[in-house]
PDB file of C-alpha atoms in Angstrom:
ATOM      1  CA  UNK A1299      72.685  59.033  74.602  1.00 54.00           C
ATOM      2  CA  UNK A1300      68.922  57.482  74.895  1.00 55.00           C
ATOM      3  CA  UNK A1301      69.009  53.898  75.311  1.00 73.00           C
ATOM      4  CA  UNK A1302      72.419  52.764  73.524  1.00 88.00           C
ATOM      5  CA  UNK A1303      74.591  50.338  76.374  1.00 94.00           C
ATOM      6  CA  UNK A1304      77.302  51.740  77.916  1.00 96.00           C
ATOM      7  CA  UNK A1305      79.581  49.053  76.896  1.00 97.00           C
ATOM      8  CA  UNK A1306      78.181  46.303  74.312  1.00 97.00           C
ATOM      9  CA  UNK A1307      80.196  43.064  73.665  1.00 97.00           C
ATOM     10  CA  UNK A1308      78.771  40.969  71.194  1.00 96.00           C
ATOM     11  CA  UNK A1309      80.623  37.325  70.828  1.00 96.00           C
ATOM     12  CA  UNK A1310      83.755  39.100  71.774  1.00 96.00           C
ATOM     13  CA  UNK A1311      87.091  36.346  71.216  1.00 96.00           C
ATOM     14  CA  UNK A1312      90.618  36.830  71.145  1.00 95.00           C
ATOM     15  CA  UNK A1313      93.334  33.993  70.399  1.00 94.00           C
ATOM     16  CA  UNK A1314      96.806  34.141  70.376  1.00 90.00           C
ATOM     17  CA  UNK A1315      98.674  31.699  68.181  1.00 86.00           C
ATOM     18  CA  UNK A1316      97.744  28.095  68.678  1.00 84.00           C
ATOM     19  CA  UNK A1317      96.687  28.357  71.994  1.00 84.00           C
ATOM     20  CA  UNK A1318      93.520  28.569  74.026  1.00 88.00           C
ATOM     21  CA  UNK A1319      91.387  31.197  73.424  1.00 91.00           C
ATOM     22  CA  UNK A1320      91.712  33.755  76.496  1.00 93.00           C
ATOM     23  CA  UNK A1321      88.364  35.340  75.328  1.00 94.00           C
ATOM     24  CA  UNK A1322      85.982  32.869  74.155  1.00 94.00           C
ATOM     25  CA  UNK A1323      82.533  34.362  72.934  1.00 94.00           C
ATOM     26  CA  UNK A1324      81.570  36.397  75.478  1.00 95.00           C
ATOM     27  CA  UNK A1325      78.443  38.760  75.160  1.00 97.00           C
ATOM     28  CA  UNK A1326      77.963  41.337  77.768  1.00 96.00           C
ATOM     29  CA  UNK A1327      76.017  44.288  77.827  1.00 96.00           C
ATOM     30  CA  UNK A1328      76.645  47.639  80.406  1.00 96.00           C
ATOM     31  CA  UNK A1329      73.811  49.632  80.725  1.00 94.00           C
ATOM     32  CA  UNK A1330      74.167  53.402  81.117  1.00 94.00           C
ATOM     33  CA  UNK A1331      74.667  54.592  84.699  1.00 93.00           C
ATOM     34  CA  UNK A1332      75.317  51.238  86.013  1.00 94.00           C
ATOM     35  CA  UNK A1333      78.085  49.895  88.347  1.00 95.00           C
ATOM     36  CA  UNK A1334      79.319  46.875  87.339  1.00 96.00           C
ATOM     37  CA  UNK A1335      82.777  44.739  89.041  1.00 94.00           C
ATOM     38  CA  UNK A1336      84.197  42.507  86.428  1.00 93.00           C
ATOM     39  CA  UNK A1337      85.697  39.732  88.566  1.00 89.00           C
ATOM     40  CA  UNK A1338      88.166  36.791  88.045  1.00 84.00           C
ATOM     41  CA  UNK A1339      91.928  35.432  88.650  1.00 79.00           C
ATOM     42  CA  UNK A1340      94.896  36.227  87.065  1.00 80.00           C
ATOM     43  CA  UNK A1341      94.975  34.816  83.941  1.00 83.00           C
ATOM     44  CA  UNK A1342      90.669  34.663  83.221  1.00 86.00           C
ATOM     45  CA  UNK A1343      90.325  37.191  80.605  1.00 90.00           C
ATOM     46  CA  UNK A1344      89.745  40.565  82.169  1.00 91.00           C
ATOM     47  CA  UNK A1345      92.657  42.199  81.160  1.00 91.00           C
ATOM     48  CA  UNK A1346      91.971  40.777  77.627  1.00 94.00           C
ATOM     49  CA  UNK A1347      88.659  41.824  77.799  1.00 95.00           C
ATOM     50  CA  UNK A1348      89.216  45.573  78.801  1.00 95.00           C
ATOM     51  CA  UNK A1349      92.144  45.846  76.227  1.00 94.00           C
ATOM     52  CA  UNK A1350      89.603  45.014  73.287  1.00 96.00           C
ATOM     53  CA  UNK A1351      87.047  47.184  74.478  1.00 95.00           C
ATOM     54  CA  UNK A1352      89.707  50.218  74.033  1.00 95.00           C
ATOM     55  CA  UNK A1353      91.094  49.091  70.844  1.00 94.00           C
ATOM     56  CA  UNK A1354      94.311  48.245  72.674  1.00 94.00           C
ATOM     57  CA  UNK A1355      93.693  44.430  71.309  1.00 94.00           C
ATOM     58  CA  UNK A1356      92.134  44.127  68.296  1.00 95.00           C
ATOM     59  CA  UNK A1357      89.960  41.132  68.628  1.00 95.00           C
ATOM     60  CA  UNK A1358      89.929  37.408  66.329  1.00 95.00           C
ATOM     61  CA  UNK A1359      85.685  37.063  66.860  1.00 96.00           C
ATOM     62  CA  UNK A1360      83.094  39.349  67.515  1.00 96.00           C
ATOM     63  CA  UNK A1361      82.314  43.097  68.242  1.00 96.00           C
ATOM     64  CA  UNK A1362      82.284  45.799  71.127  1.00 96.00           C
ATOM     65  CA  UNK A1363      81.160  49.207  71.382  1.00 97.00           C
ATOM     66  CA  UNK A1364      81.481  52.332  73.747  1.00 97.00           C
ATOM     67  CA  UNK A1365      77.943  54.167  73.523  1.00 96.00           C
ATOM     68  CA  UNK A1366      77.711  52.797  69.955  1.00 94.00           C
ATOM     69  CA  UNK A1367      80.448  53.501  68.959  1.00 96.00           C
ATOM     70  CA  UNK A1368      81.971  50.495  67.156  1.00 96.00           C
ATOM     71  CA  UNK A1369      85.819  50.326  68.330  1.00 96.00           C
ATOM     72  CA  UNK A1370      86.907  48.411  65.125  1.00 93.00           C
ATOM     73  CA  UNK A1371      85.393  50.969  62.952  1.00 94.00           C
ATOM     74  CA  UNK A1372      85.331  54.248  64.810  1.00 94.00           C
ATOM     75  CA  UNK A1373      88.009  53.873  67.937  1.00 95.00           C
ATOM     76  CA  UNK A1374      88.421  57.562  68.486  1.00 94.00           C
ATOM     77  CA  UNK A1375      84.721  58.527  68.688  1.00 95.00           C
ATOM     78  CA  UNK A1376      84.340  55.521  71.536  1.00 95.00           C
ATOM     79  CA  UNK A1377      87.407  56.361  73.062  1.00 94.00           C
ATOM     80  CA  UNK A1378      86.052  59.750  73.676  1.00 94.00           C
ATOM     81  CA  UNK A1379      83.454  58.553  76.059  1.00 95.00           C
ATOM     82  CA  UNK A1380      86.101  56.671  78.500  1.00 95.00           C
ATOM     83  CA  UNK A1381      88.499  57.574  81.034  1.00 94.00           C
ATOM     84  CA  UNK A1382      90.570  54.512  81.703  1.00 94.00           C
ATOM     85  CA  UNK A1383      92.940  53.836  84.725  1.00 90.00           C
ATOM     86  CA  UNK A1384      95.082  50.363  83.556  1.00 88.00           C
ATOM     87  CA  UNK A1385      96.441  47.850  86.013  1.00 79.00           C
ATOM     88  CA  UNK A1386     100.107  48.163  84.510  1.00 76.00           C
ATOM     89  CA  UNK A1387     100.020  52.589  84.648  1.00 80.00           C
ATOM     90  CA  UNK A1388     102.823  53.300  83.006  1.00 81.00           C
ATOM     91  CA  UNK A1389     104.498  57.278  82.804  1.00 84.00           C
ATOM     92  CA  UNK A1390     106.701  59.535  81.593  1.00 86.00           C
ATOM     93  CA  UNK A1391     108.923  59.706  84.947  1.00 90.00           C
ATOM     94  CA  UNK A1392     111.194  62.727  83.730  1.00 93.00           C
ATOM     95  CA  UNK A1393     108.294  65.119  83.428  1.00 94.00           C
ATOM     96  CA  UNK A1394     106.649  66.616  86.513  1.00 96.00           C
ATOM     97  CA  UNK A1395     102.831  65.448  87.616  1.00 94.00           C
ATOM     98  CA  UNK A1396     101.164  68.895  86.789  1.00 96.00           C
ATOM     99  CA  UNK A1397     103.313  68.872  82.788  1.00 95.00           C
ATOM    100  CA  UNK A1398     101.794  64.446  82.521  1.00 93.00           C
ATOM    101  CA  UNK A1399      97.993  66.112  84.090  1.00 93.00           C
ATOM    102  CA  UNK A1400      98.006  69.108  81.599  1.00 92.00           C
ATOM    103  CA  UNK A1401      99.506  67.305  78.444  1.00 92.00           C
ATOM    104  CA  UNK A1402      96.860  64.114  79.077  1.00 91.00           C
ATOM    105  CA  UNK A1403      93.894  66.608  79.775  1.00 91.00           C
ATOM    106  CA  UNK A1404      94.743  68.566  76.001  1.00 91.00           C
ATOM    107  CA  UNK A1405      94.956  64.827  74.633  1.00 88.00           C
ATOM    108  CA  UNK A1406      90.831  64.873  75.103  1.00 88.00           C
ATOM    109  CA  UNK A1407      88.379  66.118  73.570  1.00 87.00           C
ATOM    110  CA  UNK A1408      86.161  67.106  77.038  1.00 90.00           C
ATOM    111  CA  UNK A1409      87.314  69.492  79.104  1.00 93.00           C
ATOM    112  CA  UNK A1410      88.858  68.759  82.582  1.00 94.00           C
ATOM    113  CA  UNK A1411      85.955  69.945  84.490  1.00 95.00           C
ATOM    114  CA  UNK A1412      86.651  67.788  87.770  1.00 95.00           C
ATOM    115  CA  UNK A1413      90.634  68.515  87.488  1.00 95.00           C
ATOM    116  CA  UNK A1414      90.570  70.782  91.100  1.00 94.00           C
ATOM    117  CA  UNK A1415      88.435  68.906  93.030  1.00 94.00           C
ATOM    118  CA  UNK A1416      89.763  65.298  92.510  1.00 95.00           C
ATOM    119  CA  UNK A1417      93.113  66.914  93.354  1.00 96.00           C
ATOM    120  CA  UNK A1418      92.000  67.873  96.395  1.00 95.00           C
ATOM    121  CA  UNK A1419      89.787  64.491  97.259  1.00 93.00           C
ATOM    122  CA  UNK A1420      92.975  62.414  96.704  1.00 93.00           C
ATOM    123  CA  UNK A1421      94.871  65.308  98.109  1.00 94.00           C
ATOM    124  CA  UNK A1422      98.059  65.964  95.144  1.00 94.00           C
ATOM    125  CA  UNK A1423      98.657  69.609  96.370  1.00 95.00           C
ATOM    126  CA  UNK A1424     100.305  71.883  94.217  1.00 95.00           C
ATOM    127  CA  UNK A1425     104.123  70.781  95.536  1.00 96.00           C
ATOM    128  CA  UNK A1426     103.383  67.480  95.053  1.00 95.00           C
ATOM    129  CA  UNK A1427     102.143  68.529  91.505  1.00 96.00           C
ATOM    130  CA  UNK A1428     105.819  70.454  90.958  1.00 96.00           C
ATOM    131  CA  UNK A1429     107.427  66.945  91.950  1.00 96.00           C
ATOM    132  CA  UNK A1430     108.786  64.818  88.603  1.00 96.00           C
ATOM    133  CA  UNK A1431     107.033  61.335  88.267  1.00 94.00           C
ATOM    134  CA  UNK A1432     110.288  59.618  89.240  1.00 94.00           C
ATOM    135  CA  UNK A1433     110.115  60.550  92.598  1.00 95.00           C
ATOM    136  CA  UNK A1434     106.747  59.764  93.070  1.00 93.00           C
ATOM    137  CA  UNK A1435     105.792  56.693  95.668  1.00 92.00           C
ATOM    138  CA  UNK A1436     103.691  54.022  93.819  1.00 90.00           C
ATOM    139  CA  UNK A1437     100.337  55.724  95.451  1.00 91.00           C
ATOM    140  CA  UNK A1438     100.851  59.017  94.304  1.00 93.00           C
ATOM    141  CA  UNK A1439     101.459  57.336  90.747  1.00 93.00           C
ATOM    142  CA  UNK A1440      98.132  56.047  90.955  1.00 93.00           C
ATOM    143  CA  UNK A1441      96.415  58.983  92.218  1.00 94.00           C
ATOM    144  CA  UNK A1442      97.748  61.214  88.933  1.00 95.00           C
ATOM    145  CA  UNK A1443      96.451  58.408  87.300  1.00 94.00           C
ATOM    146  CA  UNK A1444      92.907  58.376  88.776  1.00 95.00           C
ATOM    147  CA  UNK A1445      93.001  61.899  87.933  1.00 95.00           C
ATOM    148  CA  UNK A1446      93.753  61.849  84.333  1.00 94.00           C
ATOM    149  CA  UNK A1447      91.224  59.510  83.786  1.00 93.00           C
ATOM    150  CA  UNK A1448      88.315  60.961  85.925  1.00 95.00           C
ATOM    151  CA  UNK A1449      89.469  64.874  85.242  1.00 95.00           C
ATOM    152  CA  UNK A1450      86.944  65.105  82.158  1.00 96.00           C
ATOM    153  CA  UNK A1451      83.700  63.431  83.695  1.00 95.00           C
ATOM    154  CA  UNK A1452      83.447  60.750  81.360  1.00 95.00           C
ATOM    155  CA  UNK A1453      80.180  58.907  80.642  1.00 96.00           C
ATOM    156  CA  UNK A1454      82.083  55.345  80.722  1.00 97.00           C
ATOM    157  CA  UNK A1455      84.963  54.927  83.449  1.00 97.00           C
ATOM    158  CA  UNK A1456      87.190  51.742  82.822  1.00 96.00           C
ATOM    159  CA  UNK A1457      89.083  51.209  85.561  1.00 94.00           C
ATOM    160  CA  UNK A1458      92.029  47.853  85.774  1.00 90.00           C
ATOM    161  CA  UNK A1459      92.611  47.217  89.599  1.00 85.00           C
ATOM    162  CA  UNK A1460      92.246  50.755  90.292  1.00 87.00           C
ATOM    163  CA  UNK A1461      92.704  51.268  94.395  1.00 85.00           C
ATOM    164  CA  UNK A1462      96.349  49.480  93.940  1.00 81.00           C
ATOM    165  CA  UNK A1463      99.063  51.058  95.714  1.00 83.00           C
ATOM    166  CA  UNK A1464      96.616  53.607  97.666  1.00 87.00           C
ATOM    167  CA  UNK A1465      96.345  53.769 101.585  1.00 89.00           C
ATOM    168  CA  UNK A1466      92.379  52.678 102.875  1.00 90.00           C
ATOM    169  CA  UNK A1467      91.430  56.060 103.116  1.00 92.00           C
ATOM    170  CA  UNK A1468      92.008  56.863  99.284  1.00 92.00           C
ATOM    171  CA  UNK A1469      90.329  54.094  98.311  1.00 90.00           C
ATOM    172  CA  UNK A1470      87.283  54.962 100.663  1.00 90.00           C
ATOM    173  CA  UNK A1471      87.476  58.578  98.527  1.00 92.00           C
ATOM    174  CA  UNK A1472      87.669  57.034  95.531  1.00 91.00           C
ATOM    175  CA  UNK A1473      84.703  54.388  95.625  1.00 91.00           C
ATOM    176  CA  UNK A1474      83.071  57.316  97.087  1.00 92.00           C
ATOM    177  CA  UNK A1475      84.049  59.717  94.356  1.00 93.00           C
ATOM    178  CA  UNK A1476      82.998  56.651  91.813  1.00 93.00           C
ATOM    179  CA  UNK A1477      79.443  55.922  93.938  1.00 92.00           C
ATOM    180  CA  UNK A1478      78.820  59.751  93.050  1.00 93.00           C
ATOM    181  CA  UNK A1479      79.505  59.229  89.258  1.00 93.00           C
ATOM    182  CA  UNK A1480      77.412  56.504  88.873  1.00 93.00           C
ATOM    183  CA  UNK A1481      74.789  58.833  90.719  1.00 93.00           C
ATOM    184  CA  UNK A1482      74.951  61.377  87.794  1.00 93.00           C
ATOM    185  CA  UNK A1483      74.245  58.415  85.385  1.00 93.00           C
ATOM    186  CA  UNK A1484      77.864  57.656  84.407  1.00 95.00           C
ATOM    187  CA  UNK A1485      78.516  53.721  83.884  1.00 96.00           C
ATOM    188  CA  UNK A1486      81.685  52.203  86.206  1.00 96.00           C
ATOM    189  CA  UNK A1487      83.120  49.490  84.254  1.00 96.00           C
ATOM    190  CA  UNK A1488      85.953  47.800  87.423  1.00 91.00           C
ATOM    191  CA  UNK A1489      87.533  44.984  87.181  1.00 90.00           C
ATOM    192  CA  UNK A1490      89.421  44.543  90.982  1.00 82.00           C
ATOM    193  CA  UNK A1491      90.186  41.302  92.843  1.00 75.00           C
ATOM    194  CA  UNK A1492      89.762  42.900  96.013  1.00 76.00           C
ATOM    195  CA  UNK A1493      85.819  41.594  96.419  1.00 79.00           C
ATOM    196  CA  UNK A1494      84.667  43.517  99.305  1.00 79.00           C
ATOM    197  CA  UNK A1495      85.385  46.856  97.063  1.00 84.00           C
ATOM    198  CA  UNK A1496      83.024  45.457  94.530  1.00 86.00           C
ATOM    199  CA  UNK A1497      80.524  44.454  97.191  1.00 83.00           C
ATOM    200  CA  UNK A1498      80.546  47.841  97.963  1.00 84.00           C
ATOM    201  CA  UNK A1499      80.265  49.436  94.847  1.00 89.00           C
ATOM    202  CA  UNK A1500      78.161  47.851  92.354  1.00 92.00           C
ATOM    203  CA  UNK A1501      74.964  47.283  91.451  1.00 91.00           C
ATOM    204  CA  UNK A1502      75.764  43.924  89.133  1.00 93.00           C
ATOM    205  CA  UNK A1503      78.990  41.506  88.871  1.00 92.00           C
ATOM    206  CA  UNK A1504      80.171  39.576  85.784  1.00 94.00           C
ATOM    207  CA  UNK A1505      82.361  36.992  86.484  1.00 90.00           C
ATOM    208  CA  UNK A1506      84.966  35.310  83.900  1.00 91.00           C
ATOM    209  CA  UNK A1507      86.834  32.076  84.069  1.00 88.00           C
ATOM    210  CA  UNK A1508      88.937  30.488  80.872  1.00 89.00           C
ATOM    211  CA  UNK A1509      87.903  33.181  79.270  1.00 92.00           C
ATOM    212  CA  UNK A1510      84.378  32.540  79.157  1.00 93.00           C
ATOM    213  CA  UNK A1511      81.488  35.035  80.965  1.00 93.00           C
ATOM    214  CA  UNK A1512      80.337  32.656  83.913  1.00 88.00           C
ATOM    215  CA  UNK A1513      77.493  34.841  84.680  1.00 88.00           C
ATOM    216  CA  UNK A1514      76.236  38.314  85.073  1.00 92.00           C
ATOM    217  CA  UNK A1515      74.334  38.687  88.182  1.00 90.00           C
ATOM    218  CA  UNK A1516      72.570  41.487  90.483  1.00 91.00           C
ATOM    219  CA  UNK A1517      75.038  41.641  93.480  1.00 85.00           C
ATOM    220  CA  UNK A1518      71.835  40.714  96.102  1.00 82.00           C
ATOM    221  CA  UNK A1519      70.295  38.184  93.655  1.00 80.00           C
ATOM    222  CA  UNK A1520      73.971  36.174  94.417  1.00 78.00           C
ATOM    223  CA  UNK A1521      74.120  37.413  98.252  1.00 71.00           C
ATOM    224  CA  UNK A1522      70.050  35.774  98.763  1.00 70.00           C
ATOM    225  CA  UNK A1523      71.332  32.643  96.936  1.00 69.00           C
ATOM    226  CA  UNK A1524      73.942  32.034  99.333  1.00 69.00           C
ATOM    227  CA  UNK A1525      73.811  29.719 102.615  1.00 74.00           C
ATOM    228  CA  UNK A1526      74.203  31.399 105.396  1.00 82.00           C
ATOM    229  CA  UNK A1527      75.083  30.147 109.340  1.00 85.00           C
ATOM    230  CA  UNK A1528      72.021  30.850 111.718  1.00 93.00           C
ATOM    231  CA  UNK A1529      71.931  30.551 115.255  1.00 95.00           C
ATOM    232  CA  UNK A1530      68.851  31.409 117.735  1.00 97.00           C
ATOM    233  CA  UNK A1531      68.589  31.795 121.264  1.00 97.00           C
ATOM    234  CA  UNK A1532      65.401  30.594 123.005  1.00 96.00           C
ATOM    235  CA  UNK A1533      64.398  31.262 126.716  1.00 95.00           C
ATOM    236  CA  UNK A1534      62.636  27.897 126.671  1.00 95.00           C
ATOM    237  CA  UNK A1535      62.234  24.794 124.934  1.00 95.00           C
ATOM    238  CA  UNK A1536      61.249  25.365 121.214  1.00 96.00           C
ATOM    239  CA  UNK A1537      60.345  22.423 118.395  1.00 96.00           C
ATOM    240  CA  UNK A1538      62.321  23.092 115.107  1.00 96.00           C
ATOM    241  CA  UNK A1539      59.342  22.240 112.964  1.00 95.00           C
ATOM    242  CA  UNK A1540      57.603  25.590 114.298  1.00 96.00           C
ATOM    243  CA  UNK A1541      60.039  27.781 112.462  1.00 96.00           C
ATOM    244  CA  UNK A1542      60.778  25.630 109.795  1.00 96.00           C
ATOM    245  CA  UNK A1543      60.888  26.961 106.107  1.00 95.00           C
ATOM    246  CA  UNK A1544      61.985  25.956 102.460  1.00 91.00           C
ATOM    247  CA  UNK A1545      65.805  26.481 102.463  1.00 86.00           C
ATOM    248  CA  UNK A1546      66.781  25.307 106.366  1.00 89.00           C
ATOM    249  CA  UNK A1547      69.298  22.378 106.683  1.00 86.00           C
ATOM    250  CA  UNK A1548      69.356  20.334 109.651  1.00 89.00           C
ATOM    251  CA  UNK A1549      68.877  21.993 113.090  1.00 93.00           C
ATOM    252  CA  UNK A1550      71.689  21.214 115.463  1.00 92.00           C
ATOM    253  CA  UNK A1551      69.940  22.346 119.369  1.00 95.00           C
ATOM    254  CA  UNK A1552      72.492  23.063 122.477  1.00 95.00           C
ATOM    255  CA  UNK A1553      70.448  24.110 125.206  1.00 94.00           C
ATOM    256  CA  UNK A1554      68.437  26.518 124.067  1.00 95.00           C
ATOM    257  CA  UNK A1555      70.347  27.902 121.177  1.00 96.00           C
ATOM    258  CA  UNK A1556      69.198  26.497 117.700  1.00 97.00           C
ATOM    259  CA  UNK A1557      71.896  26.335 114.951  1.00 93.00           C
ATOM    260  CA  UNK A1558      71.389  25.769 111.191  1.00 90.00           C
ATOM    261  CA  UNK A1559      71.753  27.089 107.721  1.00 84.00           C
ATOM    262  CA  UNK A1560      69.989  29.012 105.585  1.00 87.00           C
ATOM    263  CA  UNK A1561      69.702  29.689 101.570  1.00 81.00           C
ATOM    264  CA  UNK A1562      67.828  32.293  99.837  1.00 76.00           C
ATOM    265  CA  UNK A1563      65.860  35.173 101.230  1.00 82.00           C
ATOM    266  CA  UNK A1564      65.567  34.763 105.091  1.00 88.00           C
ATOM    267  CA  UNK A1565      61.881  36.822 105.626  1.00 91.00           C
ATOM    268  CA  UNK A1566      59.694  34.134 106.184  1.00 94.00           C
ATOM    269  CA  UNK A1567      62.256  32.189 108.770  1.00 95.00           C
ATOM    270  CA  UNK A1568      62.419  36.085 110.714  1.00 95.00           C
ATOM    271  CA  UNK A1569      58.239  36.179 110.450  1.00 95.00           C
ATOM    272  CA  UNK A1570      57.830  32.333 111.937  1.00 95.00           C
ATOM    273  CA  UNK A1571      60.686  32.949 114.186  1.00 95.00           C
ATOM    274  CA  UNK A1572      58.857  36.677 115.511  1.00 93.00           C
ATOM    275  CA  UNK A1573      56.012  34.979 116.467  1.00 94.00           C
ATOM    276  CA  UNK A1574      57.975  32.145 118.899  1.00 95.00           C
ATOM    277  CA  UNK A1575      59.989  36.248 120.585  1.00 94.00           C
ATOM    278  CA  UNK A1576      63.214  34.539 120.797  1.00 96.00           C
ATOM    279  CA  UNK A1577      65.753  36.462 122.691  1.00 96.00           C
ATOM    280  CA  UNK A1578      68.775  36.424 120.184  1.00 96.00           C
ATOM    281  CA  UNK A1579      69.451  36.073 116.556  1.00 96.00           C
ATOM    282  CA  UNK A1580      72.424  35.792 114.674  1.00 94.00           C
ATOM    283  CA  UNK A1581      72.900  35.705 110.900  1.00 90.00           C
ATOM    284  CA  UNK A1582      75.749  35.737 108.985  1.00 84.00           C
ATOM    285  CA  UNK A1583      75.730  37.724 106.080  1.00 70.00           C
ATOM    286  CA  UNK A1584      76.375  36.311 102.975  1.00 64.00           C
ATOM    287  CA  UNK A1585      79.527  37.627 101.157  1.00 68.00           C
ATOM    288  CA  UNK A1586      80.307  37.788  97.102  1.00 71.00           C
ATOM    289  CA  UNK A1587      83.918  36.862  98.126  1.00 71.00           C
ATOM    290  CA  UNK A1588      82.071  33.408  99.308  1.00 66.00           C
ATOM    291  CA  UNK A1589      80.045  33.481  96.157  1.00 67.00           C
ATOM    292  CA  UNK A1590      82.984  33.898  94.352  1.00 70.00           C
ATOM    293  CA  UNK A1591      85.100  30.995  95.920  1.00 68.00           C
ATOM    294  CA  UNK A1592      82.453  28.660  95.851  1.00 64.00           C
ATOM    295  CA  UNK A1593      81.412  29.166  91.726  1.00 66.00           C
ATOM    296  CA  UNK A1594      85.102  28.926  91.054  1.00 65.00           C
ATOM    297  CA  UNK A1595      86.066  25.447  92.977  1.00 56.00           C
ATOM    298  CA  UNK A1596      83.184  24.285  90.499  1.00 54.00           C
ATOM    299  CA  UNK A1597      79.760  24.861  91.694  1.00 45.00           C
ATOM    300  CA  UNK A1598      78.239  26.941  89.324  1.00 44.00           C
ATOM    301  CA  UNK A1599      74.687  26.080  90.066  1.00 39.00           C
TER     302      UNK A1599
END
């Protein structure tokens, strides 16, 4: 595929009727082999978003291609790059799981290669499999999903809230299974509100709001530029100003314990402070859900 994106978006809009836009120009571009969470509330533009890059929605401004594959002009050829899991997975519930699985996997053009051992991973045994849809719990819905959208190995995997409805161990397989893909250079496109998953996952976040892009940011690039709480346990009296560094607020001392926050990369506050051999230190990570929160109550700087 040499060096075409993933997933291109090129001042991508979509407007319905008279009212605001719920995609408003946004330009994004998803490298090959990259992990990327596509974050915001209900009502931001994800859904939107994902919908025009499958040809779902056909958009009122702009362009987007799978692996350069324009989806206006040549849907098919992009769509046979994706597997796609929606947030609203909808099925025939009168047919049985292995009739859906074998009818979606003749519906594309690459062969189910990982069919058998994604069964097994979300374990959807054979009986199971013989079950129809309509008796199936919401979890095992999702799994056949997951399946019949991972089952070919495609280079671009759009997934729409995809650990809904499954137990914490599934969705430890799954980001597992997905971690793997990536691995083997295929690109994760997931949009989730569930923040630690993303955290977890991948390598970049893009983050929408009124359906504009807010940013597109390296996950650790937005974990150093949070604040984070320290505290520091001395065995004996210590002067702030010996430790200090760019990025400390105001140092609030009980006893020997030193309390105080920090923003952006905490290296030279851990070489200053290894030279004073204090006996404790505590940091609190920095979390994208707090990153998150904070650029949508307004601070976007």
């Amino acid at each position: 595929m040499g060096d075409l994106a993933a997933i291109r978006a090129d001042g991508l809009g979509k407007t319905y009727g008279s009212g605001p836009p719920a995609l408003d120009g946004v330009d994004l571009e998803v490298a090959q082999g990259e992990r990327i969470g596509f974050l915001g509330p209900n009502g931001a533009g994800k859904t939107t978003f994902i919908r025009c890059a499958l040809g779902v929605l056909r958009p009122t401004a702009g362009s987007v291609a799978i692996l350069g594959h324009d989806v206006g002009a040549d849907r098919m050829a992009a769509l046979a790059q994706v597997g796609y899991v929606p947030g609203d997975l909808g099925m025939i519930k009168q047919v049985t799981g292995r009739r859906m699985l074998d009818a979606l996997a003749r519906l594309h053009p690459r062969p189910p290669v990982l069919q058998d051992r994604l069964l097994a991973a979300l374990e959807l045994d054979p009986a199971a499999l013989a079950k129809r849809i309509r008796d199936y719990s919401t979890g095992m819905r999702q799994k056949l999903g997951l399946v019949a959208a991972l089952q070919h190995d495609p280079p671009v995997i759009i997934l729409d809230e995809p650990t809904s409805g499954l137990d914490p161990v599934m969705q430890a397989r799954l980001l597992a299974m997905l971690d793997e893909r990536a691995r083997e250079g295929r690109t994760v496109f997931f949009s989730s509100h569930v923040l630690g998953e993303v955290d977890e996952l991948c390598d970049r976040v893009a983050m929408v709001r009124g359906g504009k892009l807010l940013l597109v940011r390296d996950v650790d690039e937005l974990r150093r530029a949070r604040m984070r709480t320290v505290e520091v346990l001395f065995d004996r009296h210590v002067d702030p100003g010996t430790y200090r560094v760019d990025g400390m607020g105001e140092v609030r001392v009980e006893g020997h314990v030193h309390h105080f926050t920090l923003s952006g990369d905490p290296g030279p506050l851990l070489a200053r402070l290894g030279a004073l051999a204090p006996r404790d230190i505590t940091i609190e990570a920095a979390r994208l859900e707090d990153v998150f929160r904070a650029l949508y109550l307004g601070d976007d700087a």
